[in-house]
Amino acid sequence: AQKITQTQPGMFVQEKEAVTLDCTYDTSDPSYGLFWYKQPSSGEMIFLIYQGSYDQQNATEGRYSLNFQKARKSANLVISASQLGDSAMYFCAMRGGSGGYNKLIFGAGTRLAVHP
Amino acid sequence: ETGVTQSPTHLIKTRGQQVTLRCSSQSGHNTVSWYQQALGQGPQFIFQYYREEENGRGNFPPRFSGLQFPNYSSELNVNALELDDSALYLCASIFSPARDRGDYGYTFGSGTRLTVV
């Protein structure tokens, strides 16, 4: 069965510092995609970054980078130079399977608090 | 701006009532999926529609049903509401996060927060 595990219920970081949010996944599919979403208190699920299972390089999007370690089945999100506006819930998700359109499986999330 | 619009933003219903939530995608993609997010949890997949037909369903009872229209708008209907149906309901549309590889992902609307009393 496919599963996403986020072991950090909450994280604190000082403004302008970097922070790593952990995510491990379990799947037997050879092809899958990994996503990180940010959810502020307003509720909207905001797409941050994507990593395909066959990607050789780690994905980067501005201040966000994904530390993809396929053998360890981990896909940690690194946020550099944290800003106060980064305070939110962060969800790791996986899209599994090949052919057709497949659902996303989410982890329980990590609440990030950025302190001035 | 995600291109996915949901209405209403908030809703309060009484146990036993029926509710309809709506979603529209500016992108015009022919696949839409719905998720339920209970307080303090990650979203859970309810079902997915492709070309107006349900082509995938999560672990939700039949009183959760949906429709997709030719203009790619969608509805989520919940009958016989229960207190545990109180949640944020998210609609998602397909998008391409890696255009050169043909991969696909999901972009979400802002959600409808349903409270059942």
PDB file of C-alpha atoms in Angstrom, chain B:
ATOM      1  CA  GLU B   1      -4.438  32.259  -8.634  1.00  0.00           C
ATOM      2  CA  THR B   2      -4.742  28.515  -9.148  1.00  0.00           C
ATOM      3  CA  GLY B   3      -7.454  28.613 -11.773  1.00  0.00           C
ATOM      4  CA  VAL B   4      -9.690  26.402  -9.632  1.00  0.00           C
ATOM      5  CA  THR B   5     -12.685  28.146  -8.080  1.00  0.00           C
ATOM      6  CA  GLN B   6     -14.871  26.671  -5.377  1.00  0.00           C
ATOM      7  CA  SER B   7     -18.152  27.866  -3.930  1.00  0.00           C
ATOM      8  CA  PRO B   8     -19.358  28.565  -1.369  1.00  0.00           C
ATOM      9  CA  THR B   9     -16.370  29.269   0.875  1.00  0.00           C
ATOM     10  CA  HIS B  10     -18.229  28.432   4.064  1.00  0.00           C
ATOM     11  CA  LEU B  11     -21.400  26.505   4.767  1.00  0.00           C
ATOM     12  CA  ILE B  12     -23.320  25.444   7.866  1.00  0.00           C
ATOM     13  CA  LYS B  13     -25.787  22.584   7.610  1.00  0.00           C
ATOM     14  CA  THR B  14     -27.868  20.542  10.015  1.00  0.00           C
ATOM     15  CA  ARG B  15     -27.356  16.812  10.510  1.00  0.00           C
ATOM     16  CA  GLY B  16     -29.487  14.844   8.050  1.00  0.00           C
ATOM     17  CA  GLN B  17     -29.576  17.576   5.426  1.00  0.00           C
ATOM     18  CA  GLN B  18     -28.097  17.440   1.935  1.00  0.00           C
ATOM     19  CA  VAL B  19     -25.387  19.733   0.566  1.00  0.00           C
ATOM     20  CA  THR B  20     -23.955  20.563  -2.870  1.00  0.00           C
ATOM     21  CA  LEU B  21     -20.478  22.007  -3.304  1.00  0.00           C
ATOM     22  CA  ARG B  22     -19.288  23.437  -6.602  1.00  0.00           C
ATOM     23  CA  CYS B  23     -15.986  23.660  -8.451  1.00  0.00           C
ATOM     24  CA  SER B  24     -14.881  25.137 -11.749  1.00  0.00           C
ATOM     25  CA  SER B  25     -11.538  24.983 -13.504  1.00  0.00           C
ATOM     26  CA  GLN B  26     -10.347  27.778 -15.754  1.00  0.00           C
ATOM     27  CA  SER B  27      -7.858  25.444 -17.361  1.00  0.00           C
ATOM     28  CA  GLY B  28     -10.619  23.345 -18.882  1.00  0.00           C
ATOM     29  CA  HIS B  29      -8.975  20.067 -17.946  1.00  0.00           C
ATOM     30  CA  ASN B  30     -11.323  17.121 -18.204  1.00  0.00           C
ATOM     31  CA  THR B  31     -10.253  15.520 -14.914  1.00  0.00           C
ATOM     32  CA  VAL B  32     -11.388  16.767 -11.542  1.00  0.00           C
ATOM     33  CA  SER B  33     -10.986  15.199  -8.138  1.00  0.00           C
ATOM     34  CA  TRP B  34     -12.396  15.951  -4.696  1.00  0.00           C
ATOM     35  CA  TYR B  35     -10.728  15.622  -1.314  1.00  0.00           C
ATOM     36  CA  GLN B  36     -11.971  15.831   2.267  1.00  0.00           C
ATOM     37  CA  GLN B  37      -9.700  17.340   4.880  1.00  0.00           C
ATOM     38  CA  ALA B  38     -10.796  16.880   8.478  1.00  0.00           C
ATOM     39  CA  LEU B  39      -9.376  19.251  11.067  1.00  0.00           C
ATOM     40  CA  GLY B  40      -5.731  18.487  11.818  1.00  0.00           C
ATOM     41  CA  GLN B  41      -5.362  15.876   9.089  1.00  0.00           C
ATOM     42  CA  GLY B  42      -4.123  15.604   5.538  1.00  0.00           C
ATOM     43  CA  PRO B  43      -6.636  15.554   2.673  1.00  0.00           C
ATOM     44  CA  GLN B  44      -8.307  12.254   1.837  1.00  0.00           C
ATOM     45  CA  PHE B  45      -9.318  11.329  -1.716  1.00  0.00           C
ATOM     46  CA  ILE B  46     -13.098  11.101  -2.225  1.00  0.00           C
ATOM     47  CA  PHE B  47     -13.444  10.496  -5.965  1.00  0.00           C
ATOM     48  CA  GLN B  48     -12.356  11.580  -9.407  1.00  0.00           C
ATOM     49  CA  TYR B  49     -14.241  12.366 -12.598  1.00  0.00           C
ATOM     50  CA  TYR B  50     -12.923  12.071 -16.125  1.00  0.00           C
ATOM     51  CA  ARG B  51     -15.054  13.162 -19.056  1.00  0.00           C
ATOM     52  CA  GLU B  52     -18.185  13.282 -16.885  1.00  0.00           C
ATOM     53  CA  GLU B  53     -17.776   9.779 -15.463  1.00  0.00           C
ATOM     54  CA  GLU B  54     -16.429   8.662 -12.090  1.00  0.00           C
ATOM     55  CA  ASN B  55     -13.184   6.780 -12.683  1.00  0.00           C
ATOM     56  CA  GLY B  56     -11.809   6.446  -9.179  1.00  0.00           C
ATOM     57  CA  ARG B  57     -13.179   6.448  -5.647  1.00  0.00           C
ATOM     58  CA  GLY B  58     -11.712   6.468  -2.174  1.00  0.00           C
ATOM     59  CA  ASN B  59     -13.116   4.951   0.986  1.00  0.00           C
ATOM     60  CA  PHE B  60     -16.280   7.043   1.160  1.00  0.00           C
ATOM     61  CA  PRO B  61     -19.903   5.821   1.355  1.00  0.00           C
ATOM     62  CA  PRO B  62     -22.347   6.178  -1.547  1.00  0.00           C
ATOM     63  CA  ARG B  63     -24.011   9.186   0.049  1.00  0.00           C
ATOM     64  CA  PHE B  64     -21.007  11.069  -1.319  1.00  0.00           C
ATOM     65  CA  SER B  65     -21.688  11.536  -5.017  1.00  0.00           C
ATOM     66  CA  GLY B  66     -20.593  13.838  -7.767  1.00  0.00           C
ATOM     67  CA  LEU B  67     -21.216  15.235 -11.180  1.00  0.00           C
ATOM     68  CA  GLN B  68     -18.999  16.671 -13.874  1.00  0.00           C
ATOM     69  CA  PHE B  69     -20.460  18.824 -16.609  1.00  0.00           C
ATOM     70  CA  PRO B  70     -19.409  19.334 -20.253  1.00  0.00           C
ATOM     71  CA  ASN B  71     -17.880  22.702 -19.329  1.00  0.00           C
ATOM     72  CA  TYR B  72     -15.635  20.808 -16.829  1.00  0.00           C
ATOM     73  CA  SER B  73     -17.338  22.293 -13.777  1.00  0.00           C
ATOM     74  CA  SER B  74     -18.091  19.795 -11.053  1.00  0.00           C
ATOM     75  CA  GLU B  75     -20.313  19.198  -8.043  1.00  0.00           C
ATOM     76  CA  LEU B  76     -19.879  17.220  -4.859  1.00  0.00           C
ATOM     77  CA  ASN B  77     -23.140  16.135  -3.247  1.00  0.00           C
ATOM     78  CA  VAL B  78     -23.407  14.740   0.252  1.00  0.00           C
ATOM     79  CA  ASN B  79     -26.702  13.279   1.467  1.00  0.00           C
ATOM     80  CA  ALA B  80     -27.820  12.569   5.032  1.00  0.00           C
ATOM     81  CA  LEU B  81     -25.115  14.747   6.537  1.00  0.00           C
ATOM     82  CA  GLU B  82     -23.373  13.499   9.674  1.00  0.00           C
ATOM     83  CA  LEU B  83     -21.411  15.488  12.229  1.00  0.00           C
ATOM     84  CA  ASP B  84     -18.191  13.804  11.029  1.00  0.00           C
ATOM     85  CA  ASP B  85     -18.727  15.274   7.567  1.00  0.00           C
ATOM     86  CA  SER B  86     -17.586  18.614   8.993  1.00  0.00           C
ATOM     87  CA  ALA B  87     -14.379  19.318   7.072  1.00  0.00           C
ATOM     88  CA  LEU B  88     -12.671  21.366   4.382  1.00  0.00           C
ATOM     89  CA  TYR B  89     -13.595  20.037   0.944  1.00  0.00           C
ATOM     90  CA  LEU B  90     -11.010  20.630  -1.754  1.00  0.00           C
ATOM     91  CA  CYS B  91     -11.417  20.362  -5.499  1.00  0.00           C
ATOM     92  CA  ALA B  92      -8.368  19.627  -7.636  1.00  0.00           C
ATOM     93  CA  SER B  93      -7.625  19.914 -11.333  1.00  0.00           C
ATOM     94  CA  ILE B  94      -4.816  18.470 -13.388  1.00  0.00           C
ATOM     95  CA  PHE B  95      -1.810  20.596 -14.307  1.00  0.00           C
ATOM     96  CA  SER B  96       1.664  19.931 -15.622  1.00  0.00           C
ATOM     97  CA  PRO B  97       4.462  20.650 -13.113  1.00  0.00           C
ATOM     98  CA  ALA B  98       7.115  19.442 -15.567  1.00  0.00           C
ATOM     99  CA  ARG B  99       6.043  20.285 -19.076  1.00  0.00           C
ATOM    100  CA  ASP B 100       9.081  18.791 -20.772  1.00  0.00           C
ATOM    101  CA  ARG B 101       8.455  15.374 -19.263  1.00  0.00           C
ATOM    102  CA  GLY B 102       4.728  15.232 -19.594  1.00  0.00           C
ATOM    103  CA  ASP B 103       4.302  14.621 -15.887  1.00  0.00           C
ATOM    104  CA  TYR B 104       1.142  15.806 -14.255  1.00  0.00           C
ATOM    105  CA  GLY B 105       0.107  17.086 -10.888  1.00  0.00           C
ATOM    106  CA  TYR B 106      -2.828  18.689  -9.172  1.00  0.00           C
ATOM    107  CA  THR B 107      -3.739  22.249  -8.408  1.00  0.00           C
ATOM    108  CA  PHE B 108      -6.307  22.931  -5.733  1.00  0.00           C
ATOM    109  CA  GLY B 109      -8.992  25.476  -5.089  1.00  0.00           C
ATOM    110  CA  SER B 110      -9.365  27.356  -1.816  1.00  0.00           C
ATOM    111  CA  GLY B 111     -11.887  24.856  -0.545  1.00  0.00           C
ATOM    112  CA  THR B 112     -15.328  24.912   1.027  1.00  0.00           C
ATOM    113  CA  ARG B 113     -15.441  24.681   4.793  1.00  0.00           C
ATOM    114  CA  LEU B 114     -18.508  22.664   5.773  1.00  0.00           C
ATOM    115  CA  THR B 115     -19.789  22.629   9.335  1.00  0.00           C
ATOM    116  CA  VAL B 116     -22.511  20.150  10.276  1.00  0.00           C
ATOM    117  CA  VAL B 117     -24.381  20.916  13.487  1.00  0.00           C
TER     118      VAL B 117
END
